[in-house]
PDB file of C-alpha atoms in Angstrom:
ATOM      1  CA  LYS M   1      43.902 103.490 138.350  1.00  0.00           C
ATOM      2  CA  PRO M   2      41.546 100.203 137.872  1.00  0.00           C
ATOM      3  CA  ALA M   3      39.319 100.567 135.446  1.00  0.00           C
ATOM      4  CA  VAL M   4      36.735  98.831 137.069  1.00  0.00           C
ATOM      5  CA  CYS M   5      37.267 100.282 140.401  1.00  0.00           C
ATOM      6  CA  GLY M   6      33.622 101.843 140.146  1.00  0.00           C
ATOM      7  CA  LEU M   7      32.058  98.670 140.286  1.00  0.00           C
ATOM      8  CA  THR M   8      33.248  97.810 143.556  1.00  0.00           C
ATOM      9  CA  GLY M   9      30.488  97.410 145.598  1.00  0.00           C
ATOM     10  CA  SER M  10      30.365  97.750 149.674  1.00  0.00           C
ATOM     11  CA  VAL M  11      28.149  95.972 152.579  1.00  0.00           C
ATOM     12  CA  GLY M  12      27.605  97.126 155.896  1.00  0.00           C
ATOM     13  CA  LEU M  13      29.521  99.993 157.727  1.00  0.00           C
ATOM     14  CA  THR M  14      32.910  99.330 159.515  1.00  0.00           C
ATOM     15  CA  LEU M  15      34.925 101.121 161.782  1.00  0.00           C
ATOM     16  CA  GLU M  16      37.327 101.541 159.036  1.00  0.00           C
ATOM     17  CA  GLN M  17      34.410 103.400 157.044  1.00  0.00           C
ATOM     18  CA  ARG M  18      33.096 105.745 160.105  1.00  0.00           C
ATOM     19  CA  HIS M  19      37.239 106.765 161.155  1.00  0.00           C
ATOM     20  CA  ALA M  20      37.834 107.543 157.084  1.00  0.00           C
ATOM     21  CA  SER M  21      34.382 109.542 156.569  1.00  0.00           C
ATOM     22  CA  ASP M  22      36.252 112.416 158.942  1.00  0.00           C
ATOM     23  CA  ASP M  23      37.337 114.949 156.586  1.00  0.00           C
ATOM     24  CA  ASP M  24      41.036 114.438 157.687  1.00  0.00           C
ATOM     25  CA  ARG M  25      40.900 110.512 158.411  1.00  0.00           C
ATOM     26  CA  SER M  26      42.845 108.332 155.731  1.00  0.00           C
ATOM     27  CA  VAL M  27      41.958 104.633 155.770  1.00  0.00           C
ATOM     28  CA  PRO M  28      44.904 102.772 153.437  1.00  0.00           C
ATOM     29  CA  ARG M  29      42.671 100.459 150.862  1.00  0.00           C
ATOM     30  CA  ALA M  30      42.911  97.925 148.307  1.00  0.00           C
ATOM     31  CA  GLN M  31      41.644  96.092 145.047  1.00  0.00           C
ATOM     32  CA  SER M  32      41.865  92.693 144.196  1.00  0.00           C
ATOM     33  CA  VAL M  33      40.873  91.698 140.484  1.00  0.00           C
ATOM     34  CA  TYR M  34      40.295  87.751 140.792  1.00  0.00           C
ATOM     35  CA  SER M  35      40.687  85.566 137.853  1.00  0.00           C
ATOM     36  CA  GLN M  36      37.402  83.808 138.104  1.00  0.00           C
ATOM     37  CA  PHE M  37      35.238  86.309 139.784  1.00  0.00           C
ATOM     38  CA  PRO M  38      34.015  89.367 137.807  1.00  0.00           C
ATOM     39  CA  TYR M  39      34.265  92.008 140.011  1.00  0.00           C
ATOM     40  CA  VAL M  40      37.057  94.034 141.662  1.00  0.00           C
ATOM     41  CA  VAL M  41      37.010  92.999 145.422  1.00  0.00           C
ATOM     42  CA  GLY M  42      37.872  95.764 147.808  1.00  0.00           C
ATOM     43  CA  TYR M  43      39.419  95.853 151.177  1.00  0.00           C
ATOM     44  CA  ARG M  44      39.670  98.346 154.195  1.00  0.00           C
ATOM     45  CA  GLY M  45      43.287  97.961 155.165  1.00  0.00           C
ATOM     46  CA  ILE M  46      45.950  96.189 153.204  1.00  0.00           C
ATOM     47  CA  GLU M  47      46.471  93.256 155.332  1.00  0.00           C
ATOM     48  CA  PRO M  48      43.570  91.497 154.363  1.00  0.00           C
ATOM     49  CA  ALA M  49      44.071  92.124 150.663  1.00  0.00           C
ATOM     50  CA  ALA M  50      47.615  90.454 151.394  1.00  0.00           C
ATOM     51  CA  ASP M  51      46.011  87.674 153.279  1.00  0.00           C
ATOM     52  CA  ALA M  52      43.844  86.817 150.928  1.00  0.00           C
ATOM     53  CA  VAL M  53      46.370  86.682 147.694  1.00  0.00           C
ATOM     54  CA  ASP M  54      47.467  83.649 149.644  1.00  0.00           C
ATOM     55  CA  ASP M  55      44.339  82.138 150.812  1.00  0.00           C
ATOM     56  CA  PRO M  56      43.499  79.297 149.033  1.00  0.00           C
ATOM     57  CA  LEU M  57      40.290  79.040 150.588  1.00  0.00           C
ATOM     58  CA  VAL M  58      40.104  82.685 147.996  1.00  0.00           C
ATOM     59  CA  ARG M  59      42.076  80.878 145.534  1.00  0.00           C
ATOM     60  CA  GLN M  60      38.952  78.339 145.262  1.00  0.00           C
ATOM     61  CA  GLN M  61      35.962  80.733 145.358  1.00  0.00           C
ATOM     62  CA  PHE M  62      37.679  83.811 142.913  1.00  0.00           C
ATOM     63  CA  GLY M  63      40.621  82.009 141.577  1.00  0.00           C
ATOM     64  CA  TYR M  64      44.360  83.357 141.277  1.00  0.00           C
ATOM     65  CA  PRO M  65      44.622  87.415 141.733  1.00  0.00           C
ATOM     66  CA  ARG M  66      45.425  88.841 138.317  1.00  0.00           C
ATOM     67  CA  ILE M  67      46.548  92.226 140.019  1.00  0.00           C
ATOM     68  CA  VAL M  68      45.947  93.990 143.447  1.00  0.00           C
ATOM     69  CA  TYR M  69      46.121  97.678 143.272  1.00  0.00           C
ATOM     70  CA  VAL M  70      46.801  99.889 146.673  1.00  0.00           C
ATOM     71  CA  GLU M  71      46.002 103.530 147.429  1.00  0.00           C
ATOM     72  CA  VAL M  72      48.782 105.424 148.124  1.00  0.00           C
ATOM     73  CA  ALA M  73      49.336 107.277 151.133  1.00  0.00           C
ATOM     74  CA  PRO M  74      48.577 110.988 150.635  1.00  0.00           C
ATOM     75  CA  PRO M  75      51.009 113.699 150.704  1.00  0.00           C
ATOM     76  CA  GLY M  76      52.377 114.886 154.266  1.00  0.00           C
ATOM     77  CA  VAL M  77      50.347 111.516 155.737  1.00  0.00           C
ATOM     78  CA  SER M  78      50.842 112.052 159.363  1.00  0.00           C
ATOM     79  CA  LEU M  79      49.417 110.074 162.657  1.00  0.00           C
ATOM     80  CA  ASP M  80      47.360 111.796 165.729  1.00  0.00           C
ATOM     81  CA  GLU M  81      47.966 110.909 168.936  1.00  0.00           C
ATOM     82  CA  ALA M  82      46.418 107.942 168.560  1.00  0.00           C
ATOM     83  CA  GLY M  83      48.505 106.577 166.094  1.00  0.00           C
ATOM     84  CA  LEU M  84      45.585 106.706 163.734  1.00  0.00           C
ATOM     85  CA  LEU M  85      46.147 108.392 160.162  1.00  0.00           C
ATOM     86  CA  VAL M  86      45.767 111.828 159.496  1.00  0.00           C
ATOM     87  CA  GLY M  87      45.449 113.236 155.498  1.00  0.00           C
ATOM     88  CA  GLN M  88      42.808 112.729 153.071  1.00  0.00           C
ATOM     89  CA  ARG M  89      42.570 109.673 150.735  1.00  0.00           C
ATOM     90  CA  THR M  90      44.286 110.188 147.640  1.00  0.00           C
ATOM     91  CA  ASP M  91      42.397 108.150 145.478  1.00  0.00           C
ATOM     92  CA  GLU M  92      45.823 107.300 143.231  1.00  0.00           C
ATOM     93  CA  TRP M  93      45.941 103.510 142.886  1.00  0.00           C
ATOM     94  CA  ILE M  94      48.953 101.430 142.032  1.00  0.00           C
ATOM     95  CA  PRO M  95      49.754  97.853 141.443  1.00  0.00           C
ATOM     96  CA  ALA M  96      50.845  96.855 144.693  1.00  0.00           C
ATOM     97  CA  ASP M  97      54.208  94.985 143.595  1.00  0.00           C
ATOM     98  CA  GLU M  98      55.126  98.807 142.547  1.00  0.00           C
ATOM     99  CA  ALA M  99      54.610 100.603 146.075  1.00  0.00           C
ATOM    100  CA  TYR M 100      56.534 100.450 149.028  1.00  0.00           C
ATOM    101  CA  PHE M 101      55.061  99.924 152.485  1.00  0.00           C
ATOM    102  CA  VAL M 102      55.593 100.923 155.938  1.00  0.00           C
ATOM    103  CA  ILE M 103      54.829  98.005 158.544  1.00  0.00           C
ATOM    104  CA  ASP M 104      55.651  96.970 162.258  1.00  0.00           C
ATOM    105  CA  GLY M 105      54.884 101.254 163.239  1.00  0.00           C
ATOM    106  CA  GLU M 106      53.183 102.979 165.460  1.00  0.00           C
ATOM    107  CA  ALA M 107      50.240 103.355 162.052  1.00  0.00           C
ATOM    108  CA  ARG M 108      47.045 101.953 163.262  1.00  0.00           C
ATOM    109  CA  ILE M 109      43.177 102.368 161.936  1.00  0.00           C
ATOM    110  CA  PRO M 110      40.532 101.572 164.147  1.00  0.00           C
ATOM    111  CA  SER M 111      40.926  97.795 164.156  1.00  0.00           C
ATOM    112  CA  GLY M 112      44.414  97.509 164.855  1.00  0.00           C
ATOM    113  CA  PRO M 113      47.719  98.628 163.258  1.00  0.00           C
ATOM    114  CA  THR M 114      48.039  98.634 159.566  1.00  0.00           C
ATOM    115  CA  ALA M 115      50.446  98.940 156.624  1.00  0.00           C
ATOM    116  CA  VAL M 116      50.854 102.196 154.697  1.00  0.00           C
ATOM    117  CA  ALA M 117      51.235 102.018 150.888  1.00  0.00           C
ATOM    118  CA  PHE M 118      53.870 105.080 149.139  1.00  0.00           C
ATOM    119  CA  GLU M 119      54.417 105.320 145.914  1.00  0.00           C
ATOM    120  CA  ALA M 120      57.981 106.263 146.378  1.00  0.00           C
ATOM    121  CA  GLU M 121      60.461 104.889 148.376  1.00  0.00           C
ATOM    122  CA  ALA M 122      61.875 107.812 149.764  1.00  0.00           C
ATOM    123  CA  ASP M 123      58.232 108.792 151.054  1.00  0.00           C
ATOM    124  CA  ALA M 124      58.181 105.689 152.472  1.00  0.00           C
ATOM    125  CA  ALA M 125      61.357 105.946 154.817  1.00  0.00           C
ATOM    126  CA  ALA M 126      60.553 109.226 155.476  1.00  0.00           C
ATOM    127  CA  PHE M 127      57.258 108.031 157.094  1.00  0.00           C
ATOM    128  CA  ALA M 128      59.278 105.367 158.451  1.00  0.00           C
ATOM    129  CA  SER M 129      61.749 107.655 160.360  1.00  0.00           C
ATOM    130  CA  ALA M 130      58.689 109.585 161.926  1.00  0.00           C
ATOM    131  CA  SER M 131      56.593 107.008 163.007  1.00  0.00           C
ATOM    132  CA  GLY M 132      58.706 103.696 163.424  1.00  0.00           C
ATOM    133  CA  GLY M 133      58.897 100.786 161.520  1.00  0.00           C
ATOM    134  CA  GLU M 134      60.706  99.431 158.025  1.00  0.00           C
ATOM    135  CA  VAL M 135      60.317  99.885 154.754  1.00  0.00           C
ATOM    136  CA  VAL M 136      59.128  96.520 152.809  1.00  0.00           C
ATOM    137  CA  ARG M 137      57.832  95.416 149.265  1.00  0.00           C
ATOM    138  CA  TRP M 138      54.841  93.293 148.452  1.00  0.00           C
ATOM    139  CA  ASP M 139      56.571  90.011 148.384  1.00  0.00           C
ATOM    140  CA  ASP M 140      57.137  90.668 152.279  1.00  0.00           C
ATOM    141  CA  ARG M 141      53.412  90.940 152.358  1.00  0.00           C
ATOM    142  CA  GLY M 142      53.839  87.702 155.009  1.00  0.00           C
ATOM    143  CA  ARG M 143      55.069  89.989 157.185  1.00  0.00           C
ATOM    144  CA  PHE M 144      52.333  92.444 157.078  1.00  0.00           C
TER     145      PHE M 144
END
């Protein structure tokens, strides 16, 4: 678990935050620690974190990413009739390069399709089988 995640601040209220305020809703989250920025940068959704890691403007402003963490999907995560993720957040964080991601499936957050992170490849494969999509690693983040 990231030691500094308590220092992450948020501003405003997003659709994802309103969605995640339901007890049984889940929005994938990520956090990055950058070399030239003293605070953890939090992301609602895996895709914004994946985009930021490779963005030259982000590197110019914050430095290179020292590590990216992702919150793993809750056990038994499922999709409702709209494709939105159902399951309480785990607050269990792992380095992104250790996670397995399901992409191009039916999983959505209010702003659109989303990648879902899993700690175990078997869990990711089972989710992909049930909801469509394919299992990839962090090195394939350009496909998110």
